[in-house]
Amino acid sequence: GENVEQHPSTLSVQEGDSAVIKCTYSDSASNYFPWYKQELGKRPQLIIDIRSNVGEKKDQRIAVTLNKTAKHFSLHITETQPEDSAVYFCAASKGGSYIPTFGRGTSLIVHP
Amino acid sequence: GAGVSQSPSNKVTEKGKDVELRCDPISGHTALYWYRQSLGQGLEFLIYFQGNSAPDKSGLPSDRFSAERTGESVSTLTIQRTQQEDSAVYLCASTQGYEQYFGPGTRLTVT
């Protein structure tokens, strides 16, 4: 089955810095890669996703890159703000009818 | 429209008792997932329902866990003879297509 590794487990940055979280996956058939943000005590919410037919997707301060050859994808947050502090999860799946495999999460702390 | 809802939001139970957790998915969403999230941990897949197909139960940790779903509506997750290691947040998610929409979770504490 699919295996998703996520690094780092904890990331501490100063407000205004950039943050990068990386994930690798094992199943070359995976074609959908979402990122979820989970604030303390809240539900995970999708913040951005990418499908295997594109290499990069951007939405304001967040971007995701995908390297299918190397089987890794990354989340980039620029100009971080304290409200970006949360746990971020990556996932990989073969599509909507398949069970996604989640990474173990990255706790991002943005210091004001 | 209304999102995914779960009840109860919190449940404290004594070891050995049975509990039932409920999930109301977004109307029209054919797929429904249950996950378990222990404190500070990731999302552990439990069970997956897709339409009228047989559910994928491959993530259920023991035969004390079971789940049902009626058609494309409400799902219930039942844990029998609860143990302290069952303490966690139980999340459900529904999807139509690719994106998963999560409920707020039920925090289960087994004393």
Coordinates of N, CA and C in Angstrom, one line a residue:
Chain A
G1 N 0.8 -1.2 0.0 CA 0.0 0.0 0.0 C 0.8 1.3 0.0
E2 N 0.2 2.4 0.0 CA 0.8 3.7 -0.1 C 1.5 4.0 1.3
N3 N 2.6 4.6 1.2 CA 3.3 5.1 2.5 C 3.7 6.6 2.3
V4 N 3.3 7.4 3.2 CA 3.6 8.8 3.1 C 4.4 9.3 4.3
E5 N 5.6 9.8 4.0 CA 6.5 10.3 5.0 C 6.4 11.9 5.0
Q6 N 6.4 12.5 6.1 CA 6.3 13.9 6.2 C 7.3 14.5 7.1
H7 N 8.0 15.6 6.7 CA 9.1 16.2 7.5 C 9.1 17.7 7.3
P8 N 9.4 18.5 8.3 CA 9.8 18.0 9.7 C 8.5 17.7 10.5
S9 N 8.7 17.2 11.7 CA 7.5 17.0 12.6 C 7.2 18.3 13.3
T10 N 8.2 19.1 13.5 CA 8.0 20.4 14.1 C 8.8 21.5 13.4
L11 N 8.2 22.6 13.1 CA 8.9 23.7 12.4 C 8.5 25.0 13.1
S12 N 9.6 25.7 13.5 CA 9.4 27.0 14.3 C 10.1 28.1 13.4
V13 N 9.3 29.1 13.1 CA 9.8 30.2 12.3 C 9.4 31.5 12.9
Q14 N 10.1 32.6 12.5 CA 9.7 33.9 12.9 C 8.7 34.5 11.9
E15 N 7.8 35.3 12.4 CA 6.8 35.9 11.6 C 7.5 36.6 10.4
G16 N 6.9 36.4 9.2 CA 7.5 37.0 8.0 C 8.5 36.0 7.2
D17 N 9.0 35.0 7.9 CA 9.8 34.0 7.3 C 9.0 33.1 6.4
S18 N 9.6 32.3 5.6 CA 9.0 31.3 4.8 C 9.1 29.9 5.5
A19 N 8.1 29.1 5.2 CA 8.1 27.7 5.8 C 7.9 26.7 4.7
V20 N 8.6 25.6 4.8 CA 8.5 24.6 3.8 C 8.3 23.2 4.5
I21 N 7.3 22.5 4.1 CA 7.0 21.2 4.6 C 7.1 20.2 3.5
K22 N 7.8 19.1 3.7 CA 8.0 18.1 2.6 C 7.4 16.8 2.9
C23 N 6.8 16.2 1.8 CA 6.3 14.8 1.9 C 6.8 14.0 0.7
T24 N 7.0 12.7 1.0 CA 7.3 11.7 0.0 C 6.2 10.6 0.0
Y25 N 6.0 10.0 -1.1 CA 5.0 8.9 -1.2 C 5.7 7.8 -2.0
S26 N 5.0 6.6 -1.9 CA 5.7 5.4 -2.4 C 4.9 4.9 -3.7
D27 N 3.6 5.1 -3.8 CA 2.9 4.5 -4.8 C 2.8 5.4 -6.1
S28 N 3.4 5.0 -7.1 CA 3.5 5.9 -8.3 C 2.1 6.1 -9.0
A29 N 1.1 5.3 -8.6 CA -0.2 5.4 -9.1 C -1.0 6.6 -8.4
S30 N -0.5 7.1 -7.3 CA -1.2 8.2 -6.6 C -1.2 9.4 -7.5
N31 N -2.3 10.1 -7.5 CA -2.4 11.2 -8.4 C -3.1 12.5 -7.8
Y32 N -3.4 12.4 -6.5 CA -4.0 13.5 -5.9 C -3.3 13.8 -4.5
F33 N -2.9 15.0 -4.3 CA -2.1 15.3 -3.1 C -2.6 16.6 -2.4
P34 N -3.5 16.4 -1.4 CA -4.0 17.5 -0.7 C -3.2 17.9 0.5
W35 N -3.3 19.1 1.0 CA -2.7 19.6 2.2 C -3.9 20.1 3.1
Y36 N -3.8 19.6 4.4 CA -4.8 20.1 5.4 C -4.2 20.8 6.5
K37 N -4.9 21.8 7.0 CA -4.5 22.6 8.2 C -5.4 22.3 9.3
Q38 N -4.8 22.0 10.5 CA -5.7 21.7 11.6 C -5.2 22.6 12.8
E39 N -6.0 23.6 13.1 CA -5.8 24.4 14.2 C -6.1 23.6 15.5
L40 N -5.6 24.1 16.6 CA -5.8 23.4 17.9 C -7.2 23.2 18.2
G41 N -7.7 22.0 18.4 CA -9.0 21.7 18.8 C -10.0 21.8 17.7
K42 N -9.6 22.0 16.4 CA -10.5 22.2 15.3 C -10.4 21.0 14.3
R43 N -11.2 21.0 13.4 CA -11.2 19.9 12.3 C -10.1 20.3 11.3
P44 N -9.6 19.2 10.6 CA -8.7 19.5 9.5 C -9.5 20.2 8.3
Q45 N -8.8 21.1 7.7 CA -9.5 21.8 6.6 C -8.5 21.8 5.4
L46 N -9.0 21.6 4.2 CA -8.2 21.6 3.0 C -7.8 23.0 2.7
I47 N -6.4 23.2 2.5 CA -6.0 24.5 2.2 C -5.5 24.6 0.7
I48 N -5.0 23.5 0.2 CA -4.6 23.5 -1.2 C -4.4 22.1 -1.6
D49 N -4.5 21.8 -2.9 CA -4.3 20.4 -3.4 C -3.7 20.5 -4.8
I50 N -3.1 19.4 -5.2 CA -2.5 19.4 -6.5 C -2.7 18.0 -7.1
R51 N -3.0 18.0 -8.4 CA -3.1 16.7 -9.1 C -1.9 16.5 -10.0
S52 N -1.7 15.2 -10.4 CA -0.5 14.8 -10.9 C -0.2 15.4 -12.3
N53 N -1.2 16.1 -12.9 CA -0.9 16.7 -14.2 C -0.3 18.1 -14.2
V54 N -0.1 18.5 -13.0 CA 0.6 19.9 -12.8 C 1.8 19.7 -11.9
G55 N 2.7 20.7 -12.0 CA 3.9 20.6 -11.2 C 3.8 21.6 -10.0
E56 N 3.0 22.6 -10.1 CA 3.0 23.7 -9.1 C 1.6 24.3 -9.1
K57 N 1.2 24.7 -7.9 CA -0.1 25.4 -7.8 C 0.1 26.4 -6.7
K58 N -0.5 27.6 -6.9 CA -0.3 28.7 -5.9 C -1.6 29.3 -5.6
D59 N -1.7 29.7 -4.3 CA -2.9 30.4 -3.8 C -2.5 31.4 -2.8
Q60 N -2.3 32.6 -3.2 CA -1.9 33.7 -2.3 C -0.5 33.4 -1.7
R61 N -0.5 33.2 -0.4 CA 0.8 33.0 0.3 C 1.2 31.5 0.3
I62 N 0.4 30.6 -0.1 CA 0.7 29.2 -0.1 C 0.9 28.6 -1.5
A63 N 1.7 27.7 -1.6 CA 2.0 27.0 -2.9 C 2.3 25.6 -2.6
V64 N 2.1 24.7 -3.6 CA 2.4 23.3 -3.5 C 3.2 23.0 -4.8
T65 N 4.3 22.2 -4.6 CA 5.0 21.7 -5.8 C 5.0 20.2 -5.7
L66 N 5.0 19.6 -6.9 CA 5.0 18.2 -7.0 C 6.1 17.7 -8.0
N67 N 6.8 16.7 -7.6 CA 7.8 16.1 -8.4 C 7.5 14.6 -8.5
K68 N 6.8 14.2 -9.6 CA 6.3 12.9 -9.8 C 7.4 11.9 -9.9
T69 N 8.5 12.3 -10.6 CA 9.6 11.4 -10.8 C 10.2 11.0 -9.5
A70 N 10.4 12.0 -8.6 CA 11.0 11.7 -7.3 C 10.0 11.3 -6.3
K71 N 8.8 11.4 -6.6 CA 7.6 11.1 -5.7 C 7.7 11.9 -4.4
H72 N 7.8 13.2 -4.6 CA 7.7 14.1 -3.4 C 7.0 15.3 -3.8
F73 N 6.4 15.9 -2.8 CA 5.6 17.1 -2.9 C 5.8 18.0 -1.7
S74 N 5.7 19.3 -1.8 CA 6.0 20.2 -0.7 C 5.0 21.3 -0.6
L75 N 4.8 21.8 0.6 CA 4.0 22.9 0.9 C 4.9 24.1 1.2
H76 N 4.7 25.2 0.6 CA 5.5 26.4 0.8 C 4.5 27.5 1.3
I77 N 4.9 28.1 2.5 CA 4.1 29.2 3.0 C 5.1 30.4 3.1
T78 N 4.7 31.5 2.4 CA 5.6 32.7 2.4 C 5.0 33.7 3.4
E79 N 5.8 34.6 3.9 CA 5.4 35.7 4.8 C 4.5 35.2 5.9
T80 N 5.0 34.2 6.6 CA 4.2 33.6 7.6 C 3.7 34.6 8.7
Q81 N 2.5 34.2 9.2 CA 1.8 35.0 10.2 C 1.5 34.1 11.4
P82 N 1.3 34.7 12.6 CA 1.0 33.9 13.7 C -0.2 33.0 13.5
E83 N -1.2 33.5 12.7 CA -2.4 32.7 12.5 C -2.1 31.5 11.6
D84 N -0.9 31.4 11.0 CA -0.5 30.2 10.3 C -0.1 29.0 11.2
S85 N 0.0 29.3 12.5 CA 0.4 28.3 13.5 C -0.7 27.2 13.5
A86 N -0.3 26.0 13.3 CA -1.3 24.9 13.2 C -0.5 23.6 12.9
V87 N -1.2 22.5 12.8 CA -0.6 21.3 12.4 C -1.0 21.1 10.9
Y88 N -0.1 20.8 10.1 CA -0.3 20.6 8.6 C -0.1 19.2 8.3
F89 N -1.1 18.6 7.5 CA -1.0 17.2 7.1 C -1.0 17.2 5.6
C90 N -0.1 16.3 5.0 CA -0.2 16.0 3.6 C -0.9 14.7 3.4
A91 N -1.3 14.4 2.2 CA -1.9 13.1 1.9 C -1.7 12.8 0.5
A92 N -1.8 11.5 0.2 CA -1.7 11.0 -1.2 C -2.8 10.0 -1.4
S93 N -3.4 10.1 -2.6 CA -4.4 9.1 -3.0 C -4.5 8.9 -4.5
K94 N -5.1 7.8 -4.9 CA -5.3 7.5 -6.3 C -6.5 8.1 -6.9
G95 N -7.2 9.0 -6.1 CA -8.4 9.6 -6.7 C -9.5 9.6 -5.7
G96 N -10.7 10.1 -6.1 CA -11.7 10.3 -5.1 C -12.3 9.1 -4.5
S97 N -12.2 8.0 -5.2 CA -12.8 6.7 -4.7 C -11.8 5.9 -3.9
Y98 N -10.7 6.5 -3.6 CA -9.6 5.7 -2.9 C -9.4 6.4 -1.5
I99 N -9.0 5.5 -0.6 CA -8.7 6.0 0.7 C -7.4 6.7 0.7
P100 N -7.3 8.0 1.2 CA -6.1 8.7 1.2 C -5.2 8.2 2.3
T101 N -3.9 8.3 2.1 CA -2.9 8.0 3.1 C -2.3 9.4 3.6
F102 N -2.4 9.6 4.9 CA -1.9 10.9 5.5 C -0.5 10.7 6.0
G103 N 0.2 11.9 5.9 CA 1.4 12.0 6.7 C 1.2 12.2 8.2
R104 N 2.2 12.1 9.0 CA 2.0 12.2 10.4 C 1.8 13.6 10.9
G105 N 2.0 14.6 10.1 CA 1.7 16.0 10.5 C 2.9 16.8 10.8
T106 N 2.9 18.1 10.6 CA 4.0 19.0 11.0 C 3.3 20.1 11.8
S107 N 3.9 20.3 13.0 CA 3.4 21.4 13.8 C 4.2 22.6 13.5
L108 N 3.5 23.6 12.9 CA 4.2 24.9 12.5 C 3.9 25.9 13.6
I109 N 4.9 26.5 14.1 CA 4.8 27.5 15.1 C 5.4 28.8 14.5
V110 N 4.6 29.9 14.4 CA 5.1 31.1 13.9 C 5.2 32.1 15.1
H111 N 6.4 32.5 15.4 CA 6.6 33.4 16.5 C 6.5 34.9 16.1
P112 N 5.6 35.7 16.8 CA 5.5 37.1 16.4 C 6.7 37.9 16.7
Chain B
G1 N -24.1 25.6 2.5 CA -24.9 24.6 3.1 C -24.3 24.1 4.4
A2 N -25.0 23.2 5.0 CA -24.5 22.6 6.3 C -23.3 21.7 6.0
G3 N -22.3 21.7 6.9 CA -21.2 20.9 6.8 C -21.4 19.5 7.4
V4 N -20.3 18.8 7.6 CA -20.4 17.5 8.3 C -20.6 17.7 9.8
S5 N -21.5 17.0 10.4 CA -21.7 17.2 11.8 C -21.5 15.8 12.5
Q6 N -21.1 15.9 13.8 CA -20.8 14.7 14.6 C -21.4 14.9 16.0
S7 N -21.9 13.8 16.5 CA -22.4 13.9 17.9 C -22.1 12.6 18.6
P8 N -21.8 12.7 19.9 CA -21.7 13.9 20.7 C -20.3 14.6 20.4
S9 N -20.1 15.8 20.9 CA -18.8 16.4 20.7 C -17.8 15.9 21.7
N10 N -18.3 15.5 22.9 CA -17.5 14.9 23.9 C -18.2 13.7 24.5
K11 N -17.5 12.7 24.8 CA -18.0 11.5 25.5 C -17.0 11.0 26.5
V12 N -17.5 10.9 27.7 CA -16.7 10.3 28.8 C -17.4 9.0 29.2
T13 N -16.7 7.9 29.1 CA -17.3 6.6 29.5 C -16.4 5.8 30.3
E14 N -16.9 4.9 31.0 CA -16.1 4.0 31.8 C -15.6 2.8 31.0
K15 N -14.4 2.3 31.4 CA -13.9 1.2 30.7 C -14.9 0.0 30.8
G16 N -15.0 -0.6 29.6 CA -15.9 -1.8 29.5 C -17.3 -1.5 28.9
K17 N -17.6 -0.2 28.9 CA -18.9 0.2 28.4 C -18.9 0.3 26.9
D18 N -20.0 0.3 26.2 CA -20.1 0.5 24.8 C -20.4 1.9 24.5
V19 N -19.9 2.4 23.4 CA -20.3 3.8 23.0 C -20.7 3.8 21.5
E20 N -21.5 4.8 21.2 CA -21.9 4.9 19.8 C -21.7 6.4 19.4
L21 N -21.0 6.6 18.3 CA -20.7 7.9 17.7 C -21.4 8.1 16.4
R22 N -21.9 9.3 16.2 CA -22.7 9.5 15.0 C -22.0 10.6 14.1
C23 N -22.2 10.3 12.8 CA -21.8 11.3 11.8 C -22.8 11.5 10.8
D24 N -23.1 12.8 10.6 CA -24.0 13.3 9.5 C -23.2 13.9 8.4
P25 N -23.1 13.2 7.3 CA -22.3 13.8 6.2 C -23.0 14.9 5.4
I26 N -22.3 15.5 4.6 CA -23.0 16.5 3.7 C -23.9 15.8 2.7
S27 N -25.1 16.4 2.6 CA -26.1 15.8 1.7 C -25.6 15.6 0.3
G28 N -25.7 14.4 -0.2 CA -25.3 14.1 -1.5 C -23.9 13.5 -1.6
H29 N -23.2 13.5 -0.5 CA -21.8 13.0 -0.6 C -21.9 11.4 -0.5
T30 N -21.4 10.8 -1.5 CA -21.5 9.3 -1.5 C -20.5 8.6 -0.6
A31 N -19.3 9.2 -0.4 CA -18.3 8.6 0.3 C -18.2 9.1 1.8
L32 N -17.9 8.2 2.7 CA -17.8 8.6 4.1 C -16.7 7.8 4.7
Y33 N -15.8 8.5 5.5 CA -14.7 7.9 6.1 C -14.7 8.2 7.7
W34 N -14.2 7.2 8.4 CA -14.0 7.4 9.8 C -12.5 7.3 10.1
Y35 N -12.0 8.3 10.9 CA -10.6 8.3 11.3 C -10.5 8.4 12.8
R36 N -9.4 8.0 13.3 CA -9.1 8.2 14.8 C -7.8 9.0 14.9
Q37 N -7.8 10.0 15.8 CA -6.7 10.9 16.0 C -6.4 10.9 17.5
S38 N -5.3 10.2 17.8 CA -4.8 10.3 19.2 C -4.1 11.6 19.4
L39 N -3.9 12.0 20.7 CA -3.3 13.2 21.1 C -2.0 13.5 20.4
G40 N -1.9 14.5 19.6 CA -0.6 14.9 18.9 C -0.2 13.9 17.8
Q41 N -1.1 13.1 17.4 CA -0.8 12.2 16.3 C -1.5 12.5 15.0
G42 N -1.2 11.7 14.0 CA -1.9 11.9 12.7 C -3.2 11.2 12.6
L43 N -3.7 11.1 11.4 CA -5.1 10.6 11.2 C -5.0 9.1 10.8
E44 N -5.5 8.3 11.7 CA -5.5 6.8 11.5 C -6.8 6.4 10.8
F45 N -6.8 5.9 9.6 CA -8.0 5.4 8.9 C -8.6 4.3 9.6
L46 N -9.9 4.3 9.7 CA -10.7 3.2 10.4 C -11.5 2.4 9.3
I47 N -12.5 3.1 8.7 CA -13.4 2.5 7.8 C -13.9 3.5 6.7
Y48 N -14.3 2.9 5.6 CA -14.7 3.8 4.4 C -15.9 3.2 3.8
F49 N -16.9 4.1 3.6 CA -18.2 3.7 2.9 C -18.2 4.4 1.6
Q50 N -18.6 3.7 0.5 CA -18.8 4.3 -0.8 C -20.1 3.8 -1.4
G51 N -21.1 4.7 -1.4 CA -22.3 4.4 -1.9 C -22.9 3.1 -1.3
N52 N -23.4 2.2 -2.2 CA -23.9 1.0 -1.7 C -23.0 -0.2 -1.7
S53 N -21.7 0.1 -2.0 CA -20.7 -0.9 -2.0 C -20.4 -1.4 -0.6
A54 N -19.8 -2.6 -0.5 CA -19.4 -3.1 0.8 C -18.3 -2.2 1.4
P55 N -18.4 -1.8 2.7 CA -17.4 -0.9 3.3 C -16.0 -1.5 3.4
D56 N -15.0 -0.7 3.3 CA -13.6 -1.1 3.5 C -13.3 -1.0 5.0
K57 N -13.2 -2.1 5.7 CA -13.1 -2.1 7.1 C -11.6 -2.4 7.5
S58 N -10.7 -2.2 6.5 CA -9.3 -2.7 6.8 C -8.6 -1.9 7.9
G59 N -9.1 -0.7 8.3 CA -8.4 0.0 9.3 C -8.9 -0.2 10.7
L60 N -10.0 -0.9 10.9 CA -10.6 -1.1 12.2 C -9.5 -1.9 13.1
P61 N -9.2 -1.4 14.2 CA -8.1 -2.0 15.0 C -8.5 -3.3 15.7
S62 N -9.7 -3.5 15.9 CA -10.1 -4.8 16.6 C -11.6 -5.1 16.3
D63 N -12.0 -6.3 16.7 CA -13.4 -6.6 16.4 C -14.4 -5.9 17.4
R64 N -13.8 -5.1 18.3 CA -14.7 -4.3 19.2 C -15.3 -3.1 18.4
F65 N -14.6 -2.8 17.3 CA -15.1 -1.6 16.5 C -15.9 -2.1 15.3
S66 N -17.0 -1.4 15.1 CA -17.9 -1.6 14.0 C -18.5 -0.3 13.5
A67 N -19.0 -0.3 12.3 CA -19.7 0.9 11.8 C -20.7 0.5 10.8
E68 N -21.7 1.4 10.8 CA -22.8 1.2 9.8 C -23.1 2.5 9.1
R69 N -23.7 2.4 7.9 CA -24.2 3.5 7.2 C -25.4 3.1 6.5
T70 N -26.4 3.9 6.6 CA -27.7 3.6 5.9 C -27.7 4.5 4.6
G71 N -27.6 3.8 3.5 CA -27.6 4.5 2.2 C -26.5 5.5 2.1
E72 N -26.8 6.7 1.8 CA -25.8 7.8 1.7 C -26.1 8.8 2.8
S73 N -26.5 8.3 4.0 CA -26.8 9.3 5.0 C -26.0 9.0 6.3
V74 N -26.6 9.0 7.4 CA -25.9 9.0 8.7 C -25.1 7.7 8.8
S75 N -24.0 7.8 9.5 CA -23.2 6.7 9.9 C -23.0 6.7 11.4
T76 N -22.9 5.5 12.0 CA -22.6 5.3 13.4 C -21.4 4.4 13.5
L77 N -20.5 4.8 14.4 CA -19.3 4.0 14.8 C -19.6 3.5 16.2
T78 N -19.5 2.2 16.4 CA -19.7 1.6 17.7 C -18.4 1.0 18.2
I79 N -18.1 1.3 19.4 CA -17.0 0.7 20.1 C -17.5 -0.1 21.3
Q80 N -17.3 -1.4 21.3 CA -17.8 -2.2 22.4 C -16.7 -2.4 23.4
R81 N -17.1 -2.6 24.6 CA -16.2 -2.9 25.7 C -15.0 -2.0 25.7
T82 N -15.2 -0.7 25.8 CA -14.2 0.3 25.6 C -13.0 0.1 26.5
Q83 N -11.8 0.4 26.0 CA -10.5 0.3 26.7 C -9.9 1.7 26.8
Q84 N -9.0 1.9 27.7 CA -8.4 3.2 27.8 C -7.7 3.7 26.6
E85 N -7.1 2.7 25.8 CA -6.4 3.1 24.6 C -7.3 3.5 23.5
D86 N -8.6 3.4 23.7 CA -9.6 3.9 22.7 C -9.8 5.4 22.8
S87 N -9.2 6.0 23.9 CA -9.4 7.4 24.1 C -8.7 8.2 22.9
A88 N -9.4 9.0 22.3 CA -8.9 9.7 21.1 C -10.1 10.6 20.6
V89 N -9.7 11.4 19.5 CA -10.8 12.1 18.8 C -11.1 11.3 17.6
Y90 N -12.4 11.1 17.4 CA -12.9 10.3 16.2 C -13.5 11.3 15.2
L91 N -12.9 11.3 14.1 CA -13.3 12.2 13.0 C -14.0 11.5 11.9
C92 N -15.0 12.0 11.4 CA -15.5 11.5 10.1 C -15.4 12.6 9.0
A93 N -15.4 12.1 7.8 CA -15.3 13.0 6.7 C -16.1 12.5 5.5
S94 N -16.7 13.4 4.8 CA -17.5 12.9 3.6 C -16.9 13.6 2.4
T95 N -17.1 13.0 1.2 CA -16.5 13.5 0.0 C -17.4 13.2 -1.2
Q96 N -17.4 14.1 -2.1 CA -18.0 13.9 -3.4 C -16.9 14.4 -4.4
G97 N -16.2 13.4 -4.9 CA -15.0 13.8 -5.8 C -13.8 13.6 -5.0
Y98 N -12.9 14.6 -5.0 CA -11.6 14.5 -4.3 C -11.6 15.0 -2.9
E99 N -12.1 16.2 -2.7 CA -11.9 16.9 -1.4 C -12.7 16.2 -0.3
Q100 N -12.0 16.0 0.8 CA -12.6 15.5 2.0 C -13.0 16.7 2.9
Y101 N -14.3 16.6 3.4 CA -14.8 17.6 4.4 C -14.9 16.9 5.7
F102 N -14.2 17.4 6.7 CA -14.2 16.8 8.0 C -15.3 17.3 8.9
G103 N -15.8 16.5 9.8 CA -16.6 16.9 10.9 C -15.7 17.4 12.0
P104 N -16.4 18.0 13.1 CA -15.6 18.6 14.2 C -15.0 17.5 15.1
G105 N -15.5 16.3 15.0 CA -14.9 15.2 15.8 C -15.7 15.0 17.1
T106 N -15.5 13.8 17.6 CA -16.0 13.4 18.9 C -14.8 13.0 19.8
R107 N -14.7 13.8 20.9 CA -13.5 13.4 21.8 C -14.0 12.4 22.8
L108 N -13.4 11.2 22.7 CA -13.8 10.1 23.5 C -12.8 9.9 24.6
T109 N -13.2 9.9 25.9 CA -12.3 9.7 27.0 C -12.8 8.4 27.7
V110 N -12.0 7.4 27.9 CA -12.4 6.2 28.6 C -11.6 6.2 29.9
T111 N -12.4 6.2 31.0 CA -11.8 6.3 32.3 C -11.7 4.9 33.0

